[in-house]
Coordinates of C-alpha atoms in Angstrom, one line a residue:
S1 CA -6.1 23.9 41.8
N2 CA -7.3 23.6 45.4
G3 CA -5.0 22.8 48.2
G4 CA -2.3 21.5 45.8
R5 CA -4.7 19.2 43.9
V6 CA -5.3 19.8 40.2
A7 CA -8.5 19.0 38.4
L8 CA -8.3 18.3 34.6
A9 CA -11.4 19.2 32.7
I10 CA -12.0 17.2 29.5
K11 CA -14.6 18.1 27.0
L12 CA -15.4 15.6 24.2
R13 CA -16.9 16.7 20.9
A14 CA -17.7 14.7 17.8
D15 CA -17.6 16.1 14.2
N16 CA -21.1 16.0 12.6
D17 CA -20.0 13.5 10.0
F18 CA -19.6 10.8 12.7
Y19 CA -23.3 10.8 13.4
S20 CA -26.3 10.9 11.1
Q21 CA -27.6 14.5 10.7
I22 CA -30.6 13.5 8.5
A23 CA -33.0 14.4 11.3
A24 CA -31.2 17.7 12.1
L25 CA -31.4 18.8 8.4
K26 CA -35.1 17.7 8.1
D27 CA -36.0 19.5 11.3
R28 CA -34.5 22.7 9.8
G29 CA -36.3 22.2 6.5
L30 CA -33.1 21.8 4.6
D31 CA -32.3 19.5 1.7
L32 CA -29.8 16.7 2.3
T33 CA -26.8 18.3 0.6
P34 CA -23.1 18.6 1.6
S35 CA -23.4 22.4 1.6
N36 CA -26.3 22.3 4.1
L37 CA -24.6 19.7 6.2
A38 CA -21.4 21.9 6.3
A39 CA -23.5 24.9 7.4
L40 CA -24.9 23.2 10.5
E41 CA -23.5 24.2 13.8
P42 CA -20.4 22.2 14.6
F43 CA -20.4 19.4 17.1
L44 CA -24.2 18.9 17.3
P45 CA -25.3 16.7 20.1
C46 CA -27.2 13.5 19.4
P47 CA -31.0 14.0 19.5
K48 CA -33.2 12.5 22.2
D49 CA -36.4 10.5 21.9
A50 CA -39.6 11.2 23.8
T51 CA -38.2 9.6 27.0
G52 CA -35.1 11.6 26.9
K53 CA -32.9 8.8 25.8
L54 CA -30.1 9.6 23.3
V55 CA -30.7 8.5 19.8
V56 CA -27.2 7.5 18.4
N57 CA -27.2 6.8 14.7
K58 CA -23.6 6.4 13.5
T59 CA -22.4 6.9 9.9
G60 CA -19.8 4.2 10.1
M61 CA -16.8 6.5 10.0
G62 CA -15.0 5.0 13.0
S63 CA -16.3 7.4 15.7
S64 CA -15.4 5.2 18.7
A65 CA -11.8 4.7 17.5
A66 CA -11.5 8.4 16.6
L67 CA -12.8 9.4 20.1
V68 CA -10.4 7.1 21.9
T69 CA -7.4 8.0 19.8
S70 CA -8.0 11.8 20.1
L71 CA -8.5 11.5 23.8
V72 CA -5.3 9.4 24.2
G73 CA -3.3 11.8 22.0
A74 CA -4.6 14.9 23.9
L75 CA -3.7 13.5 27.3
L76 CA -0.2 12.3 26.2
T77 CA 0.4 15.7 24.6
F78 CA -0.9 17.6 27.6
F79 CA 1.4 15.8 30.0
G80 CA 4.3 16.2 27.7
A81 CA 4.8 12.5 26.9
I82 CA 4.6 13.1 23.1
S83 CA 4.8 16.0 20.7
I84 CA 2.6 15.9 17.6
S85 CA 1.6 19.6 17.2
E86 CA 3.9 20.5 14.3
P87 CA 3.8 18.2 11.3
T88 CA 6.7 20.2 9.7
G89 CA 8.9 20.0 12.8
D90 CA 11.0 17.1 14.0
V91 CA 9.8 14.2 11.9
V92 CA 11.5 11.5 14.1
K93 CA 10.0 13.0 17.3
Q94 CA 6.6 13.2 15.5
Q95 CA 6.7 9.6 14.4
E96 CA 7.7 8.4 17.9
G97 CA 4.8 10.3 19.4
L98 CA 2.4 8.8 16.9
R99 CA 3.8 5.3 17.6
L100 CA 3.2 5.7 21.4
A101 CA -0.2 7.2 20.9
H102 CA -1.1 4.3 18.5
N103 CA -0.1 1.6 21.0
L104 CA -1.9 3.1 23.9
A105 CA -5.0 3.9 21.9
Q106 CA -5.1 0.3 20.5
I107 CA -5.0 -1.1 24.1
S108 CA -7.6 1.4 25.4
H109 CA -10.0 0.7 22.5
C110 CA -9.7 -3.0 22.8
Y111 CA -10.3 -2.9 26.5
A112 CA -13.3 -0.6 26.0
Q113 CA -14.8 -3.0 23.4
G114 CA -14.0 -6.1 25.3
K115 CA -12.2 -7.8 22.4
V116 CA -9.1 -7.4 20.2
G117 CA -10.3 -6.3 16.8
S118 CA -8.3 -5.7 13.7
G119 CA -7.1 -2.3 15.0
F120 CA -7.5 -0.7 11.5
D121 CA -9.9 2.1 12.7
V122 CA -7.5 3.2 15.4
S123 CA -4.5 3.0 13.1
A124 CA -6.3 5.1 10.6
A125 CA -7.2 7.7 13.3
V126 CA -3.5 7.9 14.2
Y127 CA -1.8 7.7 10.8
G128 CA -4.4 8.8 8.3
S129 CA -4.9 7.1 4.9
H130 CA -2.8 4.0 4.6
V131 CA -2.5 0.3 3.8
Y132 CA -2.6 -1.6 7.1
T133 CA -1.5 -5.0 8.3
R134 CA -2.9 -5.8 11.7
F135 CA -0.8 -6.6 14.9
S136 CA -0.8 -10.1 16.4
K137 CA -3.5 -10.5 19.0
T138 CA -1.0 -12.2 21.4
I139 CA 0.8 -8.8 21.8
I140 CA -1.9 -7.2 24.0
H141 CA -4.3 -10.1 24.8
P142 CA -2.5 -11.3 28.0
F143 CA -2.3 -7.8 29.4
L144 CA -6.0 -7.2 28.7
E145 CA -6.9 -10.5 30.4
S146 CA -4.9 -9.5 33.5
L147 CA -6.5 -6.1 33.5
S148 CA -10.0 -7.5 33.3
S149 CA -9.4 -10.0 36.0
A150 CA -8.1 -7.3 38.4
N151 CA -11.0 -5.0 37.7
E152 CA -14.1 -7.3 37.7
G153 CA -17.1 -5.3 38.9
E154 CA -15.0 -2.3 39.8
A155 CA -13.9 1.0 38.4
L156 CA -10.8 0.6 36.3
Q157 CA -7.7 0.7 38.5
L158 CA -4.1 0.1 37.5
T159 CA -2.0 -1.5 40.2
G160 CA 1.7 -1.0 40.4
T161 CA 2.4 -4.2 38.4
L162 CA -0.2 -3.6 35.8
S163 CA 0.9 0.0 35.4
R164 CA 4.5 -1.1 34.8
D165 CA 3.3 -3.7 32.3
L166 CA 1.2 -1.1 30.5
V167 CA 4.2 1.3 30.2
R168 CA 6.4 -1.5 28.8
L169 CA 3.7 -2.6 26.4
V170 CA 3.2 0.9 25.1
D171 CA 6.9 1.8 25.0
D172 CA 7.6 -1.4 23.1
S173 CA 11.4 -1.2 23.3
D174 CA 11.7 -4.6 21.8
R175 CA 9.4 -3.6 18.9
A176 CA 7.1 -6.6 19.4
W177 CA 4.2 -4.7 17.7
D178 CA 4.2 -6.2 14.2
C179 CA 1.5 -4.1 12.5
T180 CA 2.6 -2.3 9.3
V181 CA 1.5 1.1 7.9
H182 CA 2.1 2.2 4.3
P183 CA 0.8 5.6 3.3
V184 CA -1.7 5.7 0.4
A185 CA -3.9 8.4 -1.1
L186 CA -6.0 9.3 -4.1
P187 CA -4.1 11.3 -6.6
P188 CA -5.1 15.0 -7.2
G189 CA -8.1 15.0 -9.6
L190 CA -9.8 12.0 -8.0
E191 CA -12.1 12.6 -5.0
L192 CA -14.2 10.7 -2.5
L193 CA -17.8 11.1 -1.5
M194 CA -19.4 9.3 1.4
A195 CA -23.1 8.8 2.1
D196 CA -25.1 8.2 5.2
V197 CA -27.8 5.8 4.1
C198 CA -30.9 5.3 6.2
G199 CA -32.8 2.2 4.9
G200 CA -33.4 -1.4 5.6
S201 CA -32.6 -3.2 8.8
E202 CA -29.0 -3.5 10.1
S203 CA -27.7 -6.9 11.0
P204 CA -25.5 -6.6 14.1
S205 CA -22.0 -8.1 14.4
M206 CA -21.6 -8.7 10.6
A207 CA -17.9 -8.7 10.7
R208 CA -17.9 -11.2 13.6
K209 CA -20.3 -13.5 11.7
I210 CA -18.1 -13.4 8.6
L211 CA -15.0 -14.3 10.7
D212 CA -16.9 -17.0 12.4
W213 CA -17.9 -18.5 9.1
K214 CA -14.4 -18.2 7.9
R215 CA -13.0 -19.9 11.0
S216 CA -15.5 -22.7 11.5
K217 CA -18.1 -23.0 8.9
R218 CA -16.5 -22.3 5.6
R219 CA -16.6 -25.2 3.3
T220 CA -13.5 -26.2 1.3
G221 CA -15.4 -25.9 -2.0
F222 CA -14.0 -23.9 -4.9
M223 CA -16.2 -20.8 -4.6
D224 CA -16.0 -20.4 -0.8
D225 CA -12.2 -20.5 -0.8
Y226 CA -12.1 -18.5 -4.0
Y227 CA -13.7 -15.4 -2.5
W228 CA -10.9 -14.9 0.1
K229 CA -8.1 -15.6 -2.3
D230 CA -9.4 -13.4 -5.1
L231 CA -10.3 -10.6 -2.7
K232 CA -6.7 -10.6 -1.5
R233 CA -5.5 -10.5 -5.1
V234 CA -7.8 -7.7 -6.0
N235 CA -7.0 -5.6 -2.9
A236 CA -3.3 -5.9 -3.8
K237 CA -4.0 -4.7 -7.3
I238 CA -6.0 -1.7 -6.0
V239 CA -3.0 -0.8 -3.7
K240 CA -0.6 -1.1 -6.7
L241 CA -2.8 1.2 -8.8
L242 CA -2.9 3.9 -6.1
T243 CA 0.7 3.6 -5.0
T244 CA 2.4 3.1 -8.4
T245 CA 0.3 3.6 -11.5
F246 CA -1.5 6.7 -10.3
K247 CA 1.7 8.3 -9.1
E248 CA 3.3 8.3 -12.6
Q249 CA 3.8 11.8 -13.8
T250 CA 2.2 11.1 -17.2
F251 CA -0.9 9.9 -15.5
L252 CA -1.0 12.9 -13.1
D253 CA -0.5 15.4 -15.9
G254 CA -3.2 13.7 -18.0
L255 CA -5.7 13.6 -15.2
E256 CA -5.1 17.3 -14.4
R257 CA -5.4 18.3 -18.0
D258 CA -8.3 16.2 -19.2
G259 CA -10.1 15.1 -16.0
P260 CA -12.3 18.2 -15.5
V261 CA -13.2 18.9 -19.1
I262 CA -13.3 15.4 -20.7
L263 CA -13.4 12.5 -18.3
S264 CA -15.7 14.0 -15.8
T265 CA -18.3 14.7 -18.6
R266 CA -18.4 11.1 -19.8
T267 CA -19.6 7.9 -18.2
A268 CA -17.2 5.0 -17.6
E269 CA -19.1 3.2 -20.4
Q270 CA -18.3 6.1 -22.8
W271 CA -14.6 5.9 -21.7
K272 CA -14.6 2.4 -23.3
K273 CA -15.9 3.5 -26.7
P274 CA -13.8 4.8 -29.6
M275 CA -12.3 8.2 -29.0
P276 CA -10.7 10.8 -31.2
S277 CA -7.3 9.7 -32.4
S278 CA -5.6 12.5 -30.5
W279 CA -6.8 10.9 -27.3
H280 CA -4.6 7.9 -27.5
E281 CA -1.5 8.9 -29.3
F282 CA 0.7 9.2 -26.2
E283 CA 1.1 8.0 -22.6
G284 CA -0.9 10.2 -20.3
S285 CA -3.5 11.0 -23.0
S286 CA -7.2 11.0 -22.1
W287 CA -7.5 7.4 -23.5
D288 CA -4.5 6.3 -21.4
V289 CA -5.8 7.8 -18.2
A290 CA -9.3 6.5 -18.9
L291 CA -8.0 2.9 -19.3
K292 CA -6.2 3.1 -16.0
L293 CA -9.3 4.5 -14.2
L294 CA -11.3 1.7 -15.8
D295 CA -8.7 -0.8 -14.3
L296 CA -9.5 0.7 -10.8
R297 CA -13.2 0.5 -11.6
M298 CA -13.1 -3.2 -12.5
S299 CA -10.9 -4.0 -9.5
I300 CA -13.4 -2.4 -7.1
L301 CA -16.2 -4.2 -8.9
E302 CA -14.3 -7.5 -8.4
A303 CA -13.8 -6.7 -4.7
R304 CA -17.6 -6.0 -4.4
Q305 CA -18.4 -9.3 -6.0
N306 CA -16.1 -11.3 -3.7
L307 CA -17.5 -9.5 -0.6
K308 CA -21.1 -10.0 -1.7
G309 CA -20.3 -13.7 -2.5
M310 CA -18.8 -14.4 0.9
G311 CA -21.6 -12.5 2.6
N312 CA -24.2 -14.7 0.8
A313 CA -22.3 -17.8 1.8
A314 CA -22.2 -16.7 5.5
S315 CA -25.8 -15.4 5.4
V316 CA -24.6 -11.9 6.2
P317 CA -25.8 -8.8 4.2
V318 CA -22.3 -7.4 3.4
E319 CA -23.8 -5.8 0.3
P320 CA -27.6 -6.0 0.4
A321 CA -29.6 -5.7 -2.8
E322 CA -30.7 -2.2 -1.9
Q323 CA -27.1 -1.1 -1.6
S324 CA -26.1 -2.8 -4.8
L325 CA -28.9 -0.9 -6.7
L326 CA -27.8 2.4 -5.2
A327 CA -24.1 1.8 -6.0
N328 CA -24.8 0.6 -9.5
E329 CA -27.1 3.6 -10.3
T330 CA -24.4 5.9 -9.0
M331 CA -21.8 4.2 -11.2
K332 CA -23.8 5.1 -14.3
L333 CA -23.2 8.9 -13.8
P334 CA -20.5 10.8 -15.8
G335 CA -17.2 11.0 -14.0
V336 CA -17.9 8.2 -11.5
V337 CA -15.1 5.6 -11.3
A338 CA -16.7 3.3 -8.7
A339 CA -19.1 3.0 -5.8
G340 CA -19.6 0.5 -3.1
V341 CA -20.3 -0.3 0.5
P342 CA -17.4 0.6 2.9
G343 CA -16.1 -1.2 5.9
A344 CA -17.8 -4.3 7.1
G345 CA -20.7 -3.6 4.8
G346 CA -24.4 -3.3 5.6
Y347 CA -27.2 -0.8 5.0
D348 CA -25.8 2.4 6.5
A349 CA -23.1 3.8 4.2
L350 CA -21.8 4.2 0.6
F351 CA -18.6 5.4 -0.9
V352 CA -17.9 6.9 -4.4
V353 CA -14.6 7.5 -6.1
Y354 CA -15.0 10.0 -9.0
V355 CA -13.1 12.4 -11.3
E356 CA -13.5 15.9 -10.2
G357 CA -15.4 18.1 -12.6
P358 CA -15.4 21.9 -13.0
R359 CA -15.8 23.7 -9.7
T360 CA -19.2 24.9 -8.5
N361 CA -20.6 26.6 -5.4
D362 CA -17.7 29.0 -5.0
G363 CA -15.2 26.2 -5.3
S364 CA -16.6 24.0 -2.5
S365 CA -18.0 21.4 -4.9
D366 CA -17.9 20.3 -8.5
H367 CA -20.2 19.2 -11.3
V368 CA -19.7 15.5 -10.7
R369 CA -20.3 15.8 -6.9
D370 CA -23.4 17.8 -7.6
S371 CA -24.8 15.2 -10.0
I372 CA -24.2 12.4 -7.5
C373 CA -26.0 14.4 -4.8
S374 CA -28.9 15.1 -7.2
L375 CA -29.3 11.4 -8.0
W376 CA -29.3 10.5 -4.3
K377 CA -31.9 13.3 -3.6
R378 CA -34.1 11.9 -6.3
I379 CA -33.8 8.4 -5.0
S380 CA -34.7 9.5 -1.5
E381 CA -37.7 11.4 -2.7
E382 CA -39.0 8.4 -4.9
N383 CA -38.4 5.7 -2.2
S384 CA -39.7 6.5 1.2
A385 CA -37.9 3.5 2.7
T386 CA -34.4 4.8 1.8
T387 CA -32.8 8.1 2.6
V388 CA -29.4 9.0 1.3
C389 CA -27.5 12.0 2.8
P390 CA -24.1 13.0 1.4
L391 CA -21.4 13.6 4.0
S392 CA -19.1 16.6 3.9
V393 CA -16.0 14.4 4.6
R394 CA -13.4 14.2 1.7
A395 CA -10.4 12.1 0.8
S396 CA -7.4 12.8 3.0
G397 CA -3.8 12.9 2.1
I398 CA -0.9 10.8 3.6
D399 CA -0.2 13.6 6.1
S400 CA -3.6 13.2 7.8
G401 CA -4.3 11.5 11.1
L402 CA -3.7 12.5 14.7
R403 CA -2.7 16.1 15.1
A404 CA -3.1 19.0 17.6
S405 CA -5.3 21.9 16.6
D406 CA -6.9 24.9 18.2
V407 CA -10.7 24.5 18.3
E408 CA -13.0 27.2 19.5
W409 CA -15.6 25.6 21.7

């Protein structure tokens, strides 16, 4: 404070998983493993090239949305507009704070990107793991147009009218925002592993090209229309499995009992083969749990086929051949339920859903996770054009999302 004026200092830091750390690990002579990644100094800066320019290689985890959302949440909390610090406190007050943070973060992110996207990445940053239905573009588009017109070629300024419009839009007293959020999470015993993949050449604006194809170039033929309809059906089935089938107590008990010692030691192909009679005598047996996991596996495979099909039709590498090979090889390992390309697709990331095996590395990993990482290490060593680095991020529960925490800078 100087002469009654207050300066607010803001320091932005990004978790290492948001940006590729392959170069950082190689520079330190370390193998590309989750444990080595977790041992790196937190919030590493992006490297620079010979000219001093920042080299920004994202891992596709929604870094821009996370940055905007966390900054908006921090400012709203600092000025007392919302309270999100205690998840176990006033639930109504907490949810109201998240709603306001979500609305302002969506507007801010769309303005920064110059377009109104789906909003899923911001919503995920606010609410954590969930099934999302986007908001109508017309809710914020008129305000963004007015804001852009008033600030052409200048630093962003909010006039009195625009400021009042923004407050009304964020406050949303008439509940015009029509997006929906339904919490979803993997059950205990199933885990997620993400990979930073460095290989091939990225095709920019893939999601935009797919949407353009859908809007103006999609033929009315059977297969073109089939991809969208079937993807919607399969996605609904995956949601039902996660929110209903995998919440049944018999399934949870069976997965806890037999997941680490039986299912994690067998491949999905072996799950299909005849098993000892004791495995399938009751609901929640190893056989019963395996069949339900195979249902999820087949659903994710169907989703991949539809995404790859529409990508081919639109001449967009949603799931390139290199990524298909990597995902399919990973799916052959014991304990692996499914693998695929996340988000809008492309060359730079991979996800794996697997059954947790016996714990390793002082409890920080497990046998299945270790075997996946070993496969990726071997593939990276055998193919100089592809480097696969496991990320340390894990599946989050339904209570994840925007929250206040004490971080030692």
